[in-house]
Amino acid sequence: MDRSPSDDPGRTTRWRFLRAGGVAALAATAGCIEEMGTEFPKNRTWPTAEYVPALPVEERSAVLEESIPELASADVVDPDGFASTLDEYDLVVESIERERDVLTIEYVEGNRYREGTLHDVALIAGGYAALVDAGYDAVALGATILDDAPASYGSVTVETPWAERYNDGELTAAEYGELVVTTIESQRYESRVDVSPDE
């Protein structure tokens, strides 16, 4: 009776050779992976902002720290003075009035593309702090941001206790500004392109 090569116990077949080589390669790889894991230290710091290179734009905190004190030190004693002070900074005030316990203001951003919304909101927060410091009594300031149409596209709220805490030195300009910035709301519209299928 003929025997096949695979039945010979003394003969190494190709299959056995490949199987042994695979086991050896797996063992070698396991050692390499273990070494690779120890090459790099574990990340114990989060977030990693300090490792990100500086961008050529002004940081948000810097805008708040510069613009809020600028208007907070202004001589603002009443809502009309508040509006005229904002006009000096290219914020065109459309209306300013009191609705119950809230002072409301509508303004057109004049520097949106040059300075940005944050800059103007910081000026409003600073001006309102000056108004509160002069003794104006209101629960909050509600500002409506208008575009050039003019149509409303955003709003922001400044709570009076925030302004008082800033005036008392309990909040820095950046901290006060951050509270105000969290109230910004904006409405965006999807762009529409009116093109017929034949064009």
PDB file of C-alpha atoms in Angstrom:
ATOM      1  CA  MET A   1       0.000   0.000   0.000  1.00  0.00           C
ATOM      2  CA  ASP A   2       1.335   3.391  -1.016  1.00  0.00           C
ATOM      3  CA  ARG A   3       1.770   6.024   1.677  1.00  0.00           C
ATOM      4  CA  SER A   4       1.199   9.673   1.038  1.00  0.00           C
ATOM      5  CA  PRO A   5       3.986  12.143   2.005  1.00  0.00           C
ATOM      6  CA  SER A   6       1.785  13.564   4.752  1.00  0.00           C
ATOM      7  CA  ASP A   7       1.603  10.191   6.473  1.00  0.00           C
ATOM      8  CA  ASP A   8       5.379  10.085   7.007  1.00  0.00           C
ATOM      9  CA  PRO A   9       6.027  11.213  10.595  1.00  0.00           C
ATOM     10  CA  GLY A  10       9.699  11.926   9.942  1.00  0.00           C
ATOM     11  CA  ARG A  11       9.111  14.213   7.035  1.00  0.00           C
ATOM     12  CA  THR A  12       8.519  17.963   7.502  1.00  0.00           C
ATOM     13  CA  THR A  13       5.755  19.125   5.287  1.00  0.00           C
ATOM     14  CA  ARG A  14       5.297  22.583   3.925  1.00  0.00           C
ATOM     15  CA  TRP A  15       2.207  23.036   6.069  1.00  0.00           C
ATOM     16  CA  ARG A  16       4.103  22.271   9.275  1.00  0.00           C
ATOM     17  CA  PHE A  17       6.866  24.662   8.253  1.00  0.00           C
ATOM     18  CA  LEU A  18       4.414  27.506   7.624  1.00  0.00           C
ATOM     19  CA  ARG A  19       2.593  26.820  10.857  1.00  0.00           C
ATOM     20  CA  ALA A  20       5.819  26.946  12.879  1.00  0.00           C
ATOM     21  CA  GLY A  21       6.930  30.109  11.087  1.00  0.00           C
ATOM     22  CA  GLY A  22       3.596  31.776  11.850  1.00  0.00           C
ATOM     23  CA  VAL A  23       3.852  31.009  15.553  1.00  0.00           C
ATOM     24  CA  ALA A  24       7.409  32.406  15.648  1.00  0.00           C
ATOM     25  CA  ALA A  25       6.349  35.577  13.823  1.00  0.00           C
ATOM     26  CA  LEU A  26       3.422  36.089  16.196  1.00  0.00           C
ATOM     27  CA  ALA A  27       5.689  35.781  19.218  1.00  0.00           C
ATOM     28  CA  ALA A  28       8.177  38.253  17.735  1.00  0.00           C
ATOM     29  CA  THR A  29       5.430  40.747  16.925  1.00  0.00           C
ATOM     30  CA  ALA A  30       4.047  40.589  20.456  1.00  0.00           C
ATOM     31  CA  GLY A  31       7.438  41.640  21.792  1.00  0.00           C
ATOM     32  CA  CYS A  32       7.668  44.538  19.315  1.00  0.00           C
ATOM     33  CA  ILE A  33       4.224  45.842  20.191  1.00  0.00           C
ATOM     34  CA  GLU A  34       5.078  45.734  23.881  1.00  0.00           C
ATOM     35  CA  GLU A  35       8.250  47.748  23.204  1.00  0.00           C
ATOM     36  CA  MET A  36       6.384  50.298  21.074  1.00  0.00           C
ATOM     37  CA  GLY A  37       3.907  50.915  23.861  1.00  0.00           C
ATOM     38  CA  THR A  38       6.691  51.840  26.255  1.00  0.00           C
ATOM     39  CA  GLU A  39       8.453  54.208  23.846  1.00  0.00           C
ATOM     40  CA  PHE A  40       5.904  57.019  24.253  1.00  0.00           C
ATOM     41  CA  PRO A  41       4.895  58.500  27.628  1.00  0.00           C
ATOM     42  CA  LYS A  42       1.229  58.398  28.538  1.00  0.00           C
ATOM     43  CA  ASN A  43      -0.725  61.591  27.905  1.00  0.00           C
ATOM     44  CA  ARG A  44      -1.528  62.899  31.370  1.00  0.00           C
ATOM     45  CA  THR A  45      -2.376  66.476  30.315  1.00  0.00           C
ATOM     46  CA  TRP A  46      -5.680  67.451  28.757  1.00  0.00           C
ATOM     47  CA  PRO A  47      -6.469  69.675  26.977  1.00  0.00           C
ATOM     48  CA  THR A  48      -3.348  70.092  24.898  1.00  0.00           C
ATOM     49  CA  ALA A  49      -3.881  73.739  23.906  1.00  0.00           C
ATOM     50  CA  GLU A  50      -0.453  74.758  25.195  1.00  0.00           C
ATOM     51  CA  TYR A  51       1.141  72.545  22.542  1.00  0.00           C
ATOM     52  CA  VAL A  52      -0.824  74.095  19.676  1.00  0.00           C
ATOM     53  CA  PRO A  53       1.104  76.834  17.824  1.00  0.00           C
ATOM     54  CA  ALA A  54      -0.238  80.352  18.160  1.00  0.00           C
ATOM     55  CA  LEU A  55      -2.618  81.470  15.419  1.00  0.00           C
ATOM     56  CA  PRO A  56      -2.403  84.874  13.753  1.00  0.00           C
ATOM     57  CA  VAL A  57      -5.716  85.960  15.316  1.00  0.00           C
ATOM     58  CA  GLU A  58      -6.530  87.736  18.539  1.00  0.00           C
ATOM     59  CA  GLU A  59      -7.676  85.425  21.313  1.00  0.00           C
ATOM     60  CA  ARG A  60     -11.191  85.804  22.691  1.00  0.00           C
ATOM     61  CA  SER A  61     -10.011  86.617  26.219  1.00  0.00           C
ATOM     62  CA  ALA A  62      -7.733  89.352  24.863  1.00  0.00           C
ATOM     63  CA  VAL A  63     -10.676  91.008  23.064  1.00  0.00           C
ATOM     64  CA  LEU A  64     -12.767  90.919  26.249  1.00  0.00           C
ATOM     65  CA  GLU A  65      -9.948  92.201  28.458  1.00  0.00           C
ATOM     66  CA  GLU A  66      -9.323  95.119  26.118  1.00  0.00           C
ATOM     67  CA  SER A  67     -12.844  96.203  25.120  1.00  0.00           C
ATOM     68  CA  ILE A  68     -14.836  95.794  28.358  1.00  0.00           C
ATOM     69  CA  PRO A  69     -12.700  98.117  30.529  1.00  0.00           C
ATOM     70  CA  GLU A  70     -12.592 100.654  27.714  1.00  0.00           C
ATOM     71  CA  LEU A  71     -16.320 101.348  28.004  1.00  0.00           C
ATOM     72  CA  ALA A  72     -16.693 100.409  31.670  1.00  0.00           C
ATOM     73  CA  SER A  73     -14.629 103.486  32.501  1.00  0.00           C
ATOM     74  CA  ALA A  74     -16.746 105.764  30.269  1.00  0.00           C
ATOM     75  CA  ASP A  75     -18.991 108.446  31.732  1.00  0.00           C
ATOM     76  CA  VAL A  76     -22.372 106.778  31.138  1.00  0.00           C
ATOM     77  CA  VAL A  77     -25.159 107.962  33.442  1.00  0.00           C
ATOM     78  CA  ASP A  78     -28.349 107.146  31.518  1.00  0.00           C
ATOM     79  CA  PRO A  79     -29.568 105.040  28.571  1.00  0.00           C
ATOM     80  CA  ASP A  80     -29.226 107.932  26.100  1.00  0.00           C
ATOM     81  CA  GLY A  81     -25.617 108.443  27.153  1.00  0.00           C
ATOM     82  CA  PHE A  82     -25.077 104.709  26.738  1.00  0.00           C
ATOM     83  CA  ALA A  83     -26.439 104.866  23.180  1.00  0.00           C
ATOM     84  CA  SER A  84     -24.342 107.903  22.228  1.00  0.00           C
ATOM     85  CA  THR A  85     -21.192 106.242  23.625  1.00  0.00           C
ATOM     86  CA  LEU A  86     -21.835 103.150  21.495  1.00  0.00           C
ATOM     87  CA  ASP A  87     -22.306 105.393  18.450  1.00  0.00           C
ATOM     88  CA  GLU A  88     -18.749 106.647  18.961  1.00  0.00           C
ATOM     89  CA  TYR A  89     -17.560 103.078  18.407  1.00  0.00           C
ATOM     90  CA  ASP A  90     -19.457 102.619  15.103  1.00  0.00           C
ATOM     91  CA  LEU A  91     -22.346 100.714  16.689  1.00  0.00           C
ATOM     92  CA  VAL A  92     -25.412 102.384  15.210  1.00  0.00           C
ATOM     93  CA  VAL A  93     -28.140 102.285  17.861  1.00  0.00           C
ATOM     94  CA  GLU A  94     -31.569 101.916  16.257  1.00  0.00           C
ATOM     95  CA  SER A  95     -33.514 101.978  19.528  1.00  0.00           C
ATOM     96  CA  ILE A  96     -33.000 101.916  23.275  1.00  0.00           C
ATOM     97  CA  GLU A  97     -35.906 101.647  25.691  1.00  0.00           C
ATOM     98  CA  ARG A  98     -36.983 100.061  28.913  1.00  0.00           C
ATOM     99  CA  GLU A  99     -39.416  97.150  28.833  1.00  0.00           C
ATOM    100  CA  ARG A 100     -40.550  96.415  32.381  1.00  0.00           C
ATOM    101  CA  ASP A 101     -37.326  95.729  34.291  1.00  0.00           C
ATOM    102  CA  VAL A 102     -35.125  95.122  31.239  1.00  0.00           C
ATOM    103  CA  LEU A 103     -33.250  97.718  29.224  1.00  0.00           C
ATOM    104  CA  THR A 104     -33.445  96.756  25.548  1.00  0.00           C
ATOM    105  CA  ILE A 105     -31.270  97.985  22.755  1.00  0.00           C
ATOM    106  CA  GLU A 106     -31.173  97.317  19.016  1.00  0.00           C
ATOM    107  CA  TYR A 107     -27.971  98.126  17.191  1.00  0.00           C
ATOM    108  CA  VAL A 108     -26.386  97.606  13.797  1.00  0.00           C
ATOM    109  CA  GLU A 109     -22.901  96.168  13.840  1.00  0.00           C
ATOM    110  CA  GLY A 110     -20.587  98.494  12.015  1.00  0.00           C
ATOM    111  CA  ASN A 111     -17.393  96.490  12.463  1.00  0.00           C
ATOM    112  CA  ARG A 112     -18.625  92.968  11.877  1.00  0.00           C
ATOM    113  CA  TYR A 113     -16.114  92.157   9.142  1.00  0.00           C
ATOM    114  CA  ARG A 114     -13.253  94.173  10.617  1.00  0.00           C
ATOM    115  CA  GLU A 115     -13.601  93.578  14.370  1.00  0.00           C
ATOM    116  CA  GLY A 116     -16.224  90.830  14.749  1.00  0.00           C
ATOM    117  CA  THR A 117     -19.328  90.371  16.880  1.00  0.00           C
ATOM    118  CA  LEU A 118     -17.314  89.568  19.999  1.00  0.00           C
ATOM    119  CA  HIS A 119     -15.672  92.992  19.989  1.00  0.00           C
ATOM    120  CA  ASP A 120     -19.037  94.766  19.837  1.00  0.00           C
ATOM    121  CA  VAL A 121     -20.603  92.549  22.509  1.00  0.00           C
ATOM    122  CA  ALA A 122     -17.650  93.318  24.784  1.00  0.00           C
ATOM    123  CA  LEU A 123     -18.197  97.062  24.258  1.00  0.00           C
ATOM    124  CA  ILE A 124     -21.886  96.680  25.143  1.00  0.00           C
ATOM    125  CA  ALA A 125     -21.025  94.694  28.282  1.00  0.00           C
ATOM    126  CA  GLY A 126     -18.525  97.364  29.321  1.00  0.00           C
ATOM    127  CA  GLY A 127     -20.949 100.209  28.651  1.00  0.00           C
ATOM    128  CA  TYR A 128     -23.687  98.482  30.606  1.00  0.00           C
ATOM    129  CA  ALA A 129     -21.309  97.986  33.539  1.00  0.00           C
ATOM    130  CA  ALA A 130     -20.667 101.745  33.512  1.00  0.00           C
ATOM    131  CA  LEU A 131     -24.428 102.421  33.444  1.00  0.00           C
ATOM    132  CA  VAL A 132     -25.023 100.052  36.390  1.00  0.00           C
ATOM    133  CA  ASP A 133     -22.134 101.629  38.269  1.00  0.00           C
ATOM    134  CA  ALA A 134     -23.820 105.024  37.823  1.00  0.00           C
ATOM    135  CA  GLY A 135     -26.873 103.661  39.668  1.00  0.00           C
ATOM    136  CA  TYR A 136     -29.130 102.578  36.804  1.00  0.00           C
ATOM    137  CA  ASP A 137     -31.590  99.992  38.121  1.00  0.00           C
ATOM    138  CA  ALA A 138     -32.606  97.142  35.807  1.00  0.00           C
ATOM    139  CA  VAL A 139     -32.671  93.356  35.898  1.00  0.00           C
ATOM    140  CA  ALA A 140     -30.716  92.941  32.677  1.00  0.00           C
ATOM    141  CA  LEU A 141     -29.805  94.381  29.317  1.00  0.00           C
ATOM    142  CA  GLY A 142     -31.222  92.643  26.250  1.00  0.00           C
ATOM    143  CA  ALA A 143     -29.447  93.554  23.013  1.00  0.00           C
ATOM    144  CA  THR A 144     -30.663  92.692  19.520  1.00  0.00           C
ATOM    145  CA  ILE A 145     -27.958  92.573  16.858  1.00  0.00           C
ATOM    146  CA  LEU A 146     -29.037  93.841  13.455  1.00  0.00           C
ATOM    147  CA  ASP A 147     -27.349  93.512  10.094  1.00  0.00           C
ATOM    148  CA  ASP A 148     -27.138  96.214   7.434  1.00  0.00           C
ATOM    149  CA  ALA A 149     -30.669  95.490   6.112  1.00  0.00           C
ATOM    150  CA  PRO A 150     -31.431  96.076   9.044  1.00  0.00           C
ATOM    151  CA  ALA A 151     -32.775  92.699  10.087  1.00  0.00           C
ATOM    152  CA  SER A 152     -32.272  90.830  13.333  1.00  0.00           C
ATOM    153  CA  TYR A 153     -29.747  88.029  13.195  1.00  0.00           C
ATOM    154  CA  GLY A 154     -28.659  87.694  16.807  1.00  0.00           C
ATOM    155  CA  SER A 155     -29.114  88.653  20.418  1.00  0.00           C
ATOM    156  CA  VAL A 156     -27.145  88.843  23.645  1.00  0.00           C
ATOM    157  CA  THR A 157     -28.096  89.338  27.302  1.00  0.00           C
ATOM    158  CA  VAL A 158     -26.121  91.020  30.070  1.00  0.00           C
ATOM    159  CA  GLU A 159     -27.370  90.157  33.555  1.00  0.00           C
ATOM    160  CA  THR A 160     -27.102  93.041  36.039  1.00  0.00           C
ATOM    161  CA  PRO A 161     -25.536  90.899  38.822  1.00  0.00           C
ATOM    162  CA  TRP A 162     -22.656  90.082  36.444  1.00  0.00           C
ATOM    163  CA  ALA A 163     -22.031  93.780  35.826  1.00  0.00           C
ATOM    164  CA  GLU A 164     -22.195  94.475  39.576  1.00  0.00           C
ATOM    165  CA  ARG A 165     -19.702  91.706  40.343  1.00  0.00           C
ATOM    166  CA  TYR A 166     -17.382  93.079  37.661  1.00  0.00           C
ATOM    167  CA  ASN A 167     -17.674  96.595  39.104  1.00  0.00           C
ATOM    168  CA  ASP A 168     -16.950  95.236  42.594  1.00  0.00           C
ATOM    169  CA  GLY A 169     -13.819  93.468  41.369  1.00  0.00           C
ATOM    170  CA  GLU A 170     -15.221  89.985  41.935  1.00  0.00           C
ATOM    171  CA  LEU A 171     -14.981  89.178  38.217  1.00  0.00           C
ATOM    172  CA  THR A 172     -12.191  90.033  35.811  1.00  0.00           C
ATOM    173  CA  ALA A 173     -13.064  91.532  32.428  1.00  0.00           C
ATOM    174  CA  ALA A 174     -12.435  88.138  30.811  1.00  0.00           C
ATOM    175  CA  GLU A 175     -14.688  86.318  33.306  1.00  0.00           C
ATOM    176  CA  TYR A 176     -17.449  88.908  32.980  1.00  0.00           C
ATOM    177  CA  GLY A 177     -17.176  88.755  29.210  1.00  0.00           C
ATOM    178  CA  GLU A 178     -17.306  84.961  29.153  1.00  0.00           C
ATOM    179  CA  LEU A 179     -20.620  85.026  31.044  1.00  0.00           C
ATOM    180  CA  VAL A 180     -22.051  87.480  28.525  1.00  0.00           C
ATOM    181  CA  VAL A 181     -20.702  85.580  25.510  1.00  0.00           C
ATOM    182  CA  THR A 182     -22.501  82.401  26.600  1.00  0.00           C
ATOM    183  CA  THR A 183     -25.845  84.171  26.013  1.00  0.00           C
ATOM    184  CA  ILE A 184     -25.170  85.023  22.365  1.00  0.00           C
ATOM    185  CA  GLU A 185     -27.761  83.524  20.046  1.00  0.00           C
ATOM    186  CA  SER A 186     -27.769  83.831  16.292  1.00  0.00           C
ATOM    187  CA  GLN A 187     -30.060  82.783  13.495  1.00  0.00           C
ATOM    188  CA  ARG A 188     -28.508  81.486  10.307  1.00  0.00           C
ATOM    189  CA  TYR A 189     -30.162  80.926   6.990  1.00  0.00           C
ATOM    190  CA  GLU A 190     -29.231  78.341   4.392  1.00  0.00           C
ATOM    191  CA  SER A 191     -27.859  79.822   1.220  1.00  0.00           C
ATOM    192  CA  ARG A 192     -30.110  79.507  -1.812  1.00  0.00           C
ATOM    193  CA  VAL A 193     -28.941  79.463  -5.390  1.00  0.00           C
ATOM    194  CA  ASP A 194     -31.691  80.037  -7.936  1.00  0.00           C
ATOM    195  CA  VAL A 195     -30.388  78.254 -11.013  1.00  0.00           C
ATOM    196  CA  SER A 196     -32.619  76.382 -13.411  1.00  0.00           C
ATOM    197  CA  PRO A 197     -31.590  72.834 -14.429  1.00  0.00           C
ATOM    198  CA  ASP A 198     -31.060  73.956 -18.032  1.00  0.00           C
ATOM    199  CA  GLU A 199     -28.336  76.457 -17.150  1.00  0.00           C
TER     200      GLU A 199
END
